[in-house]
Amino acid sequence: FSIISYVHHLLILLISGAIVVYMYLVIGILKVWGSILMRILYYKVAFWMVLMIYLALMSIVYHVINAIYKLPTVAGLIIVILLSVAICLYGFINTFCLTIDRVEVIIPGMPREVTIAHISDLHLGPIYNQTYVSKLVKILNESKPDFVVITGDLFDGTMKLSYDMIKPFNKFPNKIFYVYGNHEEFVNAEELDSALEKSKIIHIQNEVIQFEGFNIVGIDFGLGQKNLLEELDKFNLPTNTPNILLYHGPMNTADELEEKNINLHLAGHTHGGQLFPGQIVSCLLFKYSRGLHPSSSKKSYVYVNMGAGTAGAPMRIFSSMQISYITLKPKQQY
């Protein structure tokens, strides 16, 4: 590489670092005000931060290709910039496209067929607000699931929260069950408790509740992060009743959870990688990154929702905003 190339990469890294610092300052301001102007600023900073990252990645790709084929410098620079901008614009537009995933799972002992609407990682805050929740609730009401589960990171933790953020959920007629994710650790506990008390969202806090002939196990992220399997041992879950686990992170395999009598684990946290090459990182860090994964015997399953919001930059590249519908069917139907 030439000296100009090294200077080029150094400048990109310095600018990226400056934007990251600037973004954290913006987040600090959002916690206090959270105005429309601040939301616009958040979008602007996030876009430029991701653009700098992709400029750096595209520059590396360009230099690798250039070492083999000797591409024109000016044309290469233009291509790098245009590709980076196009990728970022695609990622931004992609967040407005909510996808629906429908899966069916056979659960022995289910008293009847049940459809669960599974949402996760809304990250309500400066970007996703009451208006967005109203849109989600409208979709949920039209699809008429038996109940809804929210597997963590309902709030982003980057601004002051209020009951108004989740008020539209009260328009959903059936039960809504919820467990904390890692971002709830950044939220003011009193504000969170106050908001939940006014809403119809049921926080299952490290306990088991019986619901229509099966058990719903809810474990908050902080507690399960220490050792989820040990926490499950404390419940002494029955083998003759279906057990549905709500836990934010896909930390264990379906085979491990089957040994603890878990029939289905509903999770989120990974965002499906959110931004490429995050998918690679996600697969390395977690047991599963997205979708449905059965145990060897197909008696236990883990389902990972990609999330209905975003963390950090409001962009998605090779991942989708998602609502999932999981239909649990009794074994005797087959």
Tab-separated table of N, CA, C and O in Angstrom, residues 43-150:
chain	number	residue	atom	x	y	z
A	43	TYR	N	-30.298	10.424	13.960
A	43	TYR	CA	-30.265	9.796	12.641
A	43	TYR	C	-29.018	10.225	11.864
A	43	TYR	O	-28.334	9.397	11.239
A	44	LYS	N	-28.743	11.508	11.905
A	44	LYS	CA	-27.620	12.056	11.156
A	44	LYS	C	-26.301	11.460	11.624
A	44	LYS	O	-25.484	10.998	10.816
A	45	VAL	N	-26.107	11.448	12.939
A	45	VAL	CA	-24.858	10.927	13.497
A	45	VAL	C	-24.718	9.435	13.218
A	45	VAL	O	-23.646	8.961	12.825
A	46	ALA	N	-25.809	8.691	13.411
A	46	ALA	CA	-25.775	7.245	13.183
A	46	ALA	C	-25.448	6.923	11.727
A	46	ALA	O	-24.657	6.016	11.436
A	47	PHE	N	-26.061	7.668	10.809
A	47	PHE	CA	-25.818	7.437	9.384
A	47	PHE	C	-24.350	7.645	9.043
A	47	PHE	O	-23.730	6.817	8.371
A	48	TRP	N	-23.792	8.751	9.532
A	48	TRP	CA	-22.396	9.044	9.223
A	48	TRP	C	-21.452	8.051	9.888
A	48	TRP	O	-20.412	7.695	9.317
A	49	MET	N	-21.796	7.595	11.061
A	49	MET	CA	-20.949	6.617	11.744
A	49	MET	C	-20.865	5.326	10.927
A	49	MET	O	-19.777	4.794	10.684
A	50	VAL	N	-22.038	4.826	10.498
A	50	VAL	CA	-22.057	3.590	9.712
A	50	VAL	C	-21.409	3.811	8.347
A	50	VAL	O	-20.702	2.937	7.833
A	51	LEU	N	-21.615	4.990	7.767
A	51	LEU	CA	-21.003	5.295	6.470
A	51	LEU	C	-19.481	5.232	6.566
A	51	LEU	O	-18.812	4.684	5.685
A	52	MET	N	-18.920	5.767	7.635
A	52	MET	CA	-17.470	5.717	7.812
A	52	MET	C	-16.973	4.270	7.933
A	52	MET	O	-15.919	3.915	7.397
A	53	ILE	N	-17.748	3.460	8.622
A	53	ILE	CA	-17.370	2.045	8.770
A	53	ILE	C	-17.352	1.353	7.413
A	53	ILE	O	-16.397	0.639	7.067
A	54	TYR	N	-18.400	1.594	6.608
A	54	TYR	CA	-18.458	0.938	5.303
A	54	TYR	C	-17.471	1.525	4.312
A	54	TYR	O	-16.975	0.821	3.416
A	55	LEU	N	-17.138	2.804	4.461
A	55	LEU	CA	-16.074	3.376	3.638
A	55	LEU	C	-14.752	2.678	3.915
A	55	LEU	O	-13.980	2.373	2.988
A	56	ALA	N	-14.499	2.419	5.199
A	56	ALA	CA	-13.273	1.713	5.566
A	56	ALA	C	-13.270	0.289	5.009
A	56	ALA	O	-12.265	-0.164	4.445
A	57	LEU	N	-14.419	-0.415	5.141
A	57	LEU	CA	-14.508	-1.795	4.634
A	57	LEU	C	-14.376	-1.835	3.116
A	57	LEU	O	-13.650	-2.678	2.561
A	58	MET	N	-15.076	-0.930	2.430
A	58	MET	CA	-15.003	-0.893	0.969
A	58	MET	C	-13.607	-0.513	0.492
A	58	MET	O	-13.140	-0.992	-0.558
A	59	SER	N	-12.907	0.335	1.248
A	59	SER	CA	-11.545	0.716	0.882
A	59	SER	C	-10.608	-0.482	0.960
A	59	SER	O	-9.742	-0.670	0.093
A	60	ILE	N	-10.805	-1.299	1.997
A	60	ILE	CA	-9.981	-2.507	2.127
A	60	ILE	C	-10.245	-3.455	0.962
A	60	ILE	O	-9.310	-4.002	0.364
A	61	VAL	N	-11.525	-3.635	0.633
A	61	VAL	CA	-11.881	-4.497	-0.498
A	61	VAL	C	-11.269	-3.964	-1.790
A	61	VAL	O	-10.716	-4.725	-2.610
A	62	TYR	N	-11.351	-2.641	-1.964
A	62	TYR	CA	-10.784	-2.008	-3.174
A	62	TYR	C	-9.290	-2.279	-3.291
A	62	TYR	O	-8.788	-2.641	-4.364
A	63	HIS	N	-8.562	-2.114	-2.191
A	63	HIS	CA	-7.111	-2.300	-2.234
A	63	HIS	C	-6.731	-3.758	-2.483
A	63	HIS	O	-5.721	-4.036	-3.146
A	64	VAL	N	-7.528	-4.683	-1.964
A	64	VAL	CA	-7.265	-6.105	-2.223
A	64	VAL	C	-7.442	-6.405	-3.710
A	64	VAL	O	-6.601	-7.070	-4.338
A	65	ILE	N	-8.548	-5.897	-4.294
A	65	ILE	CA	-8.800	-6.113	-5.727
A	65	ILE	C	-7.767	-5.379	-6.566
A	65	ILE	O	-7.261	-5.896	-7.573
A	66	ASN	N	-7.423	-4.172	-6.122
A	66	ASN	CA	-6.466	-3.350	-6.864
A	66	ASN	C	-5.090	-3.998	-6.921
A	66	ASN	O	-4.336	-3.827	-7.894
A	67	ALA	N	-4.747	-4.733	-5.878
A	67	ALA	CA	-3.448	-5.418	-5.856
A	67	ALA	C	-3.360	-6.488	-6.935
A	67	ALA	O	-2.269	-6.855	-7.373
A	68	ILE	N	-4.526	-6.966	-7.394
A	68	ILE	CA	-4.556	-8.023	-8.414
A	68	ILE	C	-4.804	-7.451	-9.806
A	68	ILE	O	-4.115	-7.797	-10.772
A	69	TYR	N	-5.776	-6.536	-9.906
A	69	TYR	CA	-6.210	-6.071	-11.228
A	69	TYR	C	-5.794	-4.632	-11.559
A	69	TYR	O	-6.049	-4.162	-12.666
A	70	LYS	N	-5.174	-3.904	-10.639
A	70	LYS	CA	-4.717	-2.530	-10.880
A	70	LYS	C	-5.844	-1.620	-11.375
A	70	LYS	O	-5.873	-1.152	-12.514
A	71	LEU	N	-6.800	-1.358	-10.511
A	71	LEU	CA	-7.942	-0.514	-10.862
A	71	LEU	C	-7.536	0.958	-10.906
A	71	LEU	O	-6.628	1.383	-10.195
A	72	PRO	N	-8.230	1.759	-11.711
A	72	PRO	CA	-7.955	3.201	-11.737
A	72	PRO	C	-8.258	3.829	-10.378
A	72	PRO	O	-9.290	3.534	-9.770
A	73	THR	N	-7.400	4.708	-9.926
A	73	THR	CA	-7.534	5.287	-8.581
A	73	THR	C	-8.807	6.111	-8.436
A	73	THR	O	-9.567	5.934	-7.482
A	74	VAL	N	-9.044	7.032	-9.373
A	74	VAL	CA	-10.214	7.916	-9.274
A	74	VAL	C	-11.509	7.114	-9.385
A	74	VAL	O	-12.439	7.285	-8.585
A	75	ALA	N	-11.566	6.217	-10.340
A	75	ALA	CA	-12.764	5.386	-10.512
A	75	ALA	C	-13.000	4.520	-9.284
A	75	ALA	O	-14.137	4.345	-8.831
A	76	GLY	N	-11.913	3.986	-8.735
A	76	GLY	CA	-12.027	3.157	-7.528
A	76	GLY	C	-12.570	3.935	-6.351
A	76	GLY	O	-13.416	3.441	-5.592
A	77	LEU	N	-12.092	5.192	-6.200
A	77	LEU	CA	-12.570	6.042	-5.106
A	77	LEU	C	-14.060	6.329	-5.239
A	77	LEU	O	-14.816	6.269	-4.266
A	78	ILE	N	-14.491	6.630	-6.467
A	78	ILE	CA	-15.913	6.918	-6.716
A	78	ILE	C	-16.770	5.695	-6.412
A	78	ILE	O	-17.831	5.796	-5.780
A	79	ILE	N	-16.297	4.519	-6.858
A	79	ILE	CA	-17.044	3.279	-6.616
A	79	ILE	C	-17.162	3.004	-5.118
A	79	ILE	O	-18.230	2.623	-4.622
A	80	VAL	N	-16.063	3.190	-4.379
A	80	VAL	CA	-16.065	2.971	-2.926
A	80	VAL	C	-17.094	3.863	-2.247
A	80	VAL	O	-17.880	3.423	-1.406
A	81	ILE	N	-17.114	5.137	-2.616
A	81	ILE	CA	-18.039	6.096	-2.001
A	81	ILE	C	-19.484	5.769	-2.351
A	81	ILE	O	-20.363	5.715	-1.475
A	82	LEU	N	-19.748	5.513	-3.641
A	82	LEU	CA	-21.121	5.236	-4.077
A	82	LEU	C	-21.660	3.948	-3.460
A	82	LEU	O	-22.819	3.898	-3.020
A	83	LEU	N	-20.827	2.914	-3.429
A	83	LEU	CA	-21.257	1.651	-2.824
A	83	LEU	C	-21.555	1.825	-1.341
A	83	LEU	O	-22.551	1.311	-0.823
A	84	SER	N	-20.705	2.548	-0.644
A	84	SER	CA	-20.889	2.757	0.792
A	84	SER	C	-22.169	3.523	1.079
A	84	SER	O	-22.932	3.166	1.990
A	85	VAL	N	-22.405	4.578	0.306
A	85	VAL	CA	-23.631	5.375	0.481
A	85	VAL	C	-24.857	4.533	0.152
A	85	VAL	O	-25.868	4.569	0.881
A	86	ALA	N	-24.782	3.740	-0.930
A	86	ALA	CA	-25.918	2.903	-1.331
A	86	ALA	C	-26.242	1.867	-0.258
A	86	ALA	O	-27.421	1.629	0.056
A	87	ILE	N	-25.227	1.250	0.319
A	87	ILE	CA	-25.440	0.255	1.373
A	87	ILE	C	-26.105	0.899	2.578
A	87	ILE	O	-27.036	0.336	3.169
A	88	CYS	N	-25.648	2.079	2.959
A	88	CYS	CA	-26.232	2.763	4.116
A	88	CYS	C	-27.674	3.187	3.872
A	88	CYS	O	-28.525	3.076	4.756
A	89	LEU	N	-27.956	3.657	2.659
A	89	LEU	CA	-29.334	4.038	2.325
A	89	LEU	C	-30.245	2.811	2.347
A	89	LEU	O	-31.364	2.869	2.849
A	90	TYR	N	-29.751	1.696	1.817
A	90	TYR	CA	-30.518	0.448	1.868
A	90	TYR	C	-30.789	0.046	3.313
A	90	TYR	O	-31.919	-0.335	3.672
A	91	GLY	N	-29.754	0.132	4.162
A	91	GLY	CA	-29.920	-0.225	5.567
A	91	GLY	C	-30.939	0.645	6.272
A	91	GLY	O	-31.723	0.164	7.097
A	92	PHE	N	-30.945	1.933	5.938
A	92	PHE	CA	-31.899	2.870	6.532
A	92	PHE	C	-33.323	2.564	6.073
A	92	PHE	O	-34.251	2.449	6.882
A	93	ILE	N	-33.515	2.381	4.766
A	93	ILE	CA	-34.846	2.098	4.217
A	93	ILE	C	-35.370	0.760	4.726
A	93	ILE	O	-36.570	0.590	4.970
A	94	ASN	N	-34.479	-0.193	4.913
A	94	ASN	CA	-34.862	-1.545	5.334
A	94	ASN	C	-35.525	-1.563	6.708
A	94	ASN	O	-36.292	-2.480	7.011
A	95	THR	N	-35.258	-0.566	7.537
A	95	THR	CA	-35.875	-0.534	8.876
A	95	THR	C	-37.364	-0.201	8.810
A	95	THR	O	-38.076	-0.369	9.802
A	96	PHE	N	-37.827	0.270	7.664
A	96	PHE	CA	-39.249	0.590	7.508
A	96	PHE	C	-40.033	-0.607	6.957
A	96	PHE	O	-41.241	-0.507	6.746
A	97	CYS	N	-39.339	-1.718	6.719
A	97	CYS	CA	-39.974	-2.910	6.150
A	97	CYS	C	-40.078	-3.992	7.220
A	97	CYS	O	-39.106	-4.715	7.475
A	98	LEU	N	-41.222	-4.076	7.848
A	98	LEU	CA	-41.441	-5.067	8.906
A	98	LEU	C	-41.817	-6.405	8.287
A	98	LEU	O	-42.762	-6.493	7.506
A	99	THR	N	-41.068	-7.457	8.622
A	99	THR	CA	-41.342	-8.782	8.065
A	99	THR	C	-42.085	-9.647	9.076
A	99	THR	O	-41.980	-9.446	10.287
A	100	ILE	N	-42.818	-10.611	8.553
A	100	ILE	CA	-43.567	-11.556	9.382
A	100	ILE	C	-42.979	-12.948	9.177
A	100	ILE	O	-42.809	-13.394	8.044
A	101	ASP	N	-42.673	-13.625	10.261
A	101	ASP	CA	-42.187	-15.003	10.190
A	101	ASP	C	-43.188	-15.901	10.911
A	101	ASP	O	-43.547	-15.633	12.056
A	102	ARG	N	-43.628	-16.952	10.228
A	102	ARG	CA	-44.600	-17.886	10.809
A	102	ARG	C	-43.987	-19.277	10.879
A	102	ARG	O	-43.492	-19.788	9.862
A	103	VAL	N	-44.007	-19.866	12.057
A	103	VAL	CA	-43.484	-21.222	12.222
A	103	VAL	C	-44.471	-22.049	13.041
A	103	VAL	O	-45.278	-21.494	13.808
A	104	GLU	N	-44.416	-23.358	12.849
A	104	GLU	CA	-45.247	-24.286	13.620
A	104	GLU	C	-44.348	-25.242	14.387
A	104	GLU	O	-43.337	-25.716	13.848
A	105	VAL	N	-44.717	-25.514	15.624
A	105	VAL	CA	-43.933	-26.389	16.483
A	105	VAL	C	-44.877	-27.379	17.154
A	105	VAL	O	-45.923	-26.990	17.686
A	106	ILE	N	-44.509	-28.662	17.124
A	106	ILE	CA	-45.301	-29.686	17.807
A	106	ILE	C	-44.804	-29.789	19.247
A	106	ILE	O	-43.632	-30.063	19.495
A	107	ILE	N	-45.710	-29.566	20.184
A	107	ILE	CA	-45.375	-29.622	21.605
A	107	ILE	C	-46.238	-30.695	22.275
A	107	ILE	O	-47.463	-30.528	22.404
A	108	PRO	N	-45.656	-31.799	22.700
A	108	PRO	CA	-46.438	-32.833	23.391
A	108	PRO	C	-47.093	-32.278	24.654
A	108	PRO	O	-46.477	-31.528	25.410
A	109	GLY	N	-48.350	-32.628	24.853
A	109	GLY	CA	-49.048	-32.202	26.058
A	109	GLY	C	-49.782	-30.882	25.940
A	109	GLY	O	-50.466	-30.466	26.884
A	110	MET	N	-49.659	-30.199	24.789
A	110	MET	CA	-50.409	-28.949	24.614
A	110	MET	C	-51.902	-29.252	24.618
A	110	MET	O	-52.367	-30.138	23.886
A	111	PRO	N	-52.686	-28.537	25.438
A	111	PRO	CA	-54.118	-28.818	25.522
A	111	PRO	C	-54.869	-28.452	24.250
A	111	PRO	O	-55.917	-29.018	23.944
A	112	ARG	N	-54.341	-27.499	23.501
A	112	ARG	CA	-54.985	-27.071	22.254
A	112	ARG	C	-53.962	-26.322	21.414
A	112	ARG	O	-52.853	-26.032	21.864
A	113	GLU	N	-54.338	-25.990	20.199
A	113	GLU	CA	-53.453	-25.204	19.336
A	113	GLU	C	-53.421	-23.750	19.820
A	113	GLU	O	-54.462	-23.146	20.069
A	114	VAL	N	-52.224	-23.214	19.943
A	114	VAL	CA	-52.041	-21.850	20.451
A	114	VAL	C	-51.068	-21.103	19.537
A	114	VAL	O	-50.035	-21.654	19.140
A	115	THR	N	-51.401	-19.876	19.198
A	115	THR	CA	-50.493	-19.041	18.408
A	115	THR	C	-49.960	-17.893	19.261
A	115	THR	O	-50.733	-17.122	19.836
A	116	ILE	N	-48.651	-17.817	19.334
A	116	ILE	CA	-47.969	-16.774	20.109
A	116	ILE	C	-47.402	-15.739	19.146
A	116	ILE	O	-46.737	-16.088	18.164
A	117	ALA	N	-47.669	-14.473	19.409
A	117	ALA	CA	-46.984	-13.399	18.678
A	117	ALA	C	-45.733	-13.041	19.476
A	117	ALA	O	-45.817	-12.651	20.641
A	118	HIS	N	-44.597	-13.200	18.848
A	118	HIS	CA	-43.318	-12.999	19.527
A	118	HIS	C	-42.645	-11.742	18.971
A	118	HIS	O	-42.324	-11.667	17.782
A	119	ILE	N	-42.452	-10.751	19.839
A	119	ILE	CA	-41.697	-9.561	19.455
A	119	ILE	C	-40.569	-9.361	20.462
A	119	ILE	O	-40.638	-9.818	21.603
A	120	SER	N	-39.544	-8.708	20.024
A	120	SER	CA	-38.373	-8.535	20.878
A	120	SER	C	-37.601	-7.301	20.442
A	120	SER	O	-37.773	-6.804	19.317
A	121	ASP	N	-36.792	-6.777	21.327
A	121	ASP	CA	-35.824	-5.728	20.991
A	121	ASP	C	-36.462	-4.542	20.255
A	121	ASP	O	-35.982	-4.128	19.201
A	122	LEU	N	-37.516	-3.993	20.834
A	122	LEU	CA	-38.124	-2.797	20.241
A	122	LEU	C	-37.238	-1.570	20.422
A	122	LEU	O	-37.254	-0.655	19.617
A	123	HIS	N	-36.518	-1.525	21.534
A	123	HIS	CA	-35.616	-0.397	21.832
A	123	HIS	C	-36.361	0.939	21.755
A	123	HIS	O	-35.931	1.867	21.060
A	124	LEU	N	-37.475	1.000	22.476
A	124	LEU	CA	-38.244	2.246	22.481
A	124	LEU	C	-37.396	3.357	23.086
A	124	LEU	O	-36.785	3.191	24.140
A	125	GLY	N	-37.379	4.482	22.384
A	125	GLY	CA	-36.550	5.605	22.845
A	125	GLY	C	-36.544	6.707	21.823
A	125	GLY	O	-37.608	7.145	21.356
A	126	PRO	N	-35.366	7.172	21.421
A	126	PRO	CA	-35.294	8.323	20.513
A	126	PRO	C	-35.806	8.046	19.114
A	126	PRO	O	-36.277	8.951	18.436
A	127	ILE	N	-35.736	6.803	18.649
A	127	ILE	CA	-36.151	6.472	17.281
A	127	ILE	C	-37.525	5.818	17.255
A	127	ILE	O	-38.416	6.227	16.514
A	128	TYR	N	-37.715	4.783	18.034
A	128	TYR	CA	-38.975	4.040	18.051
A	128	TYR	C	-39.799	4.486	19.256
A	128	TYR	O	-39.363	4.354	20.396
A	129	ASN	N	-40.987	5.018	18.973
A	129	ASN	CA	-41.779	5.656	20.015
A	129	ASN	C	-43.218	5.152	20.013
A	129	ASN	O	-43.526	4.093	19.471
A	130	GLN	N	-44.093	5.921	20.618
A	130	GLN	CA	-45.496	5.546	20.753
A	130	GLN	C	-46.155	5.296	19.393
A	130	GLN	O	-46.967	4.379	19.239
A	131	THR	N	-45.810	6.096	18.411
A	131	THR	CA	-46.382	5.926	17.072
A	131	THR	C	-46.019	4.562	16.490
A	131	THR	O	-46.847	3.881	15.884
A	132	TYR	N	-44.784	4.161	16.694
A	132	TYR	CA	-44.329	2.864	16.195
A	132	TYR	C	-45.035	1.723	16.924
A	132	TYR	O	-45.427	0.727	16.302
A	133	VAL	N	-45.211	1.863	18.232
A	133	VAL	CA	-45.918	0.839	19.001
A	133	VAL	C	-47.359	0.715	18.511
A	133	VAL	O	-47.895	-0.397	18.400
A	134	SER	N	-47.991	1.822	18.207
A	134	SER	CA	-49.367	1.797	17.686
A	134	SER	C	-49.438	1.003	16.385
A	134	SER	O	-50.389	0.240	16.149
A	135	LYS	N	-48.416	1.163	15.539
A	135	LYS	CA	-48.350	0.406	14.282
A	135	LYS	C	-48.246	-1.089	14.562
A	135	LYS	O	-48.943	-1.898	13.929
A	136	LEU	N	-47.407	-1.457	15.523
A	136	LEU	CA	-47.248	-2.866	15.869
A	136	LEU	C	-48.542	-3.454	16.424
A	136	LEU	O	-48.938	-4.565	16.061
A	137	VAL	N	-49.184	-2.707	17.302
A	137	VAL	CA	-50.423	-3.190	17.922
A	137	VAL	C	-51.512	-3.369	16.875
A	137	VAL	O	-52.303	-4.326	16.943
A	138	LYS	N	-51.564	-2.493	15.902
A	138	LYS	CA	-52.547	-2.633	14.824
A	138	LYS	C	-52.327	-3.955	14.079
A	138	LYS	O	-53.280	-4.680	13.770
A	139	ILE	N	-51.065	-4.280	13.803
A	139	ILE	CA	-50.740	-5.544	13.126
A	139	ILE	C	-51.124	-6.731	14.003
A	139	ILE	O	-51.688	-7.722	13.524
A	140	LEU	N	-50.831	-6.635	15.291
A	140	LEU	CA	-51.155	-7.718	16.217
A	140	LEU	C	-52.663	-7.933	16.306
A	140	LEU	O	-53.145	-9.070	16.307
A	141	ASN	N	-53.415	-6.851	16.371
A	141	ASN	CA	-54.874	-6.967	16.461
A	141	ASN	C	-55.476	-7.583	15.195
A	141	ASN	O	-56.462	-8.322	15.261
A	142	GLU	N	-54.874	-7.286	14.060
A	142	GLU	CA	-55.381	-7.848	12.802
A	142	GLU	C	-55.074	-9.342	12.691
A	142	GLU	O	-55.854	-10.100	12.109
A	143	SER	N	-53.966	-9.774	13.262
A	143	SER	CA	-53.573	-11.183	13.162
A	143	SER	C	-54.201	-12.051	14.248
A	143	SER	O	-54.247	-13.273	14.126
A	144	LYS	N	-54.640	-11.443	15.337
A	144	LYS	CA	-55.373	-12.117	16.416
A	144	LYS	C	-54.645	-13.336	17.021
A	144	LYS	O	-55.180	-14.446	17.041
A	145	PRO	N	-53.439	-13.151	17.518
A	145	PRO	CA	-52.772	-14.264	18.222
A	145	PRO	C	-53.434	-14.482	19.577
A	145	PRO	O	-54.158	-13.623	20.084
A	146	ASP	N	-53.156	-15.635	20.181
A	146	ASP	CA	-53.733	-15.929	21.492
A	146	ASP	C	-53.132	-15.060	22.588
A	146	ASP	O	-53.816	-14.691	23.539
A	147	PHE	N	-51.851	-14.772	22.464
A	147	PHE	CA	-51.199	-13.834	23.382
A	147	PHE	C	-49.880	-13.370	22.780
A	147	PHE	O	-49.434	-13.888	21.748
A	148	VAL	N	-49.270	-12.376	23.403
A	148	VAL	CA	-48.018	-11.781	22.922
A	148	VAL	C	-46.934	-11.977	23.970
A	148	VAL	O	-47.200	-11.900	25.172
A	149	VAL	N	-45.716	-12.234	23.504
A	149	VAL	CA	-44.565	-12.234	24.404
A	149	VAL	C	-43.543	-11.221	23.890
A	149	VAL	O	-43.346	-11.078	22.682
A	150	ILE	N	-42.921	-10.523	24.831
A	150	ILE	CA	-41.850	-9.562	24.516
A	150	ILE	C	-40.606	-10.046	25.249
A	150	ILE	O	-40.559	-10.024	26.483
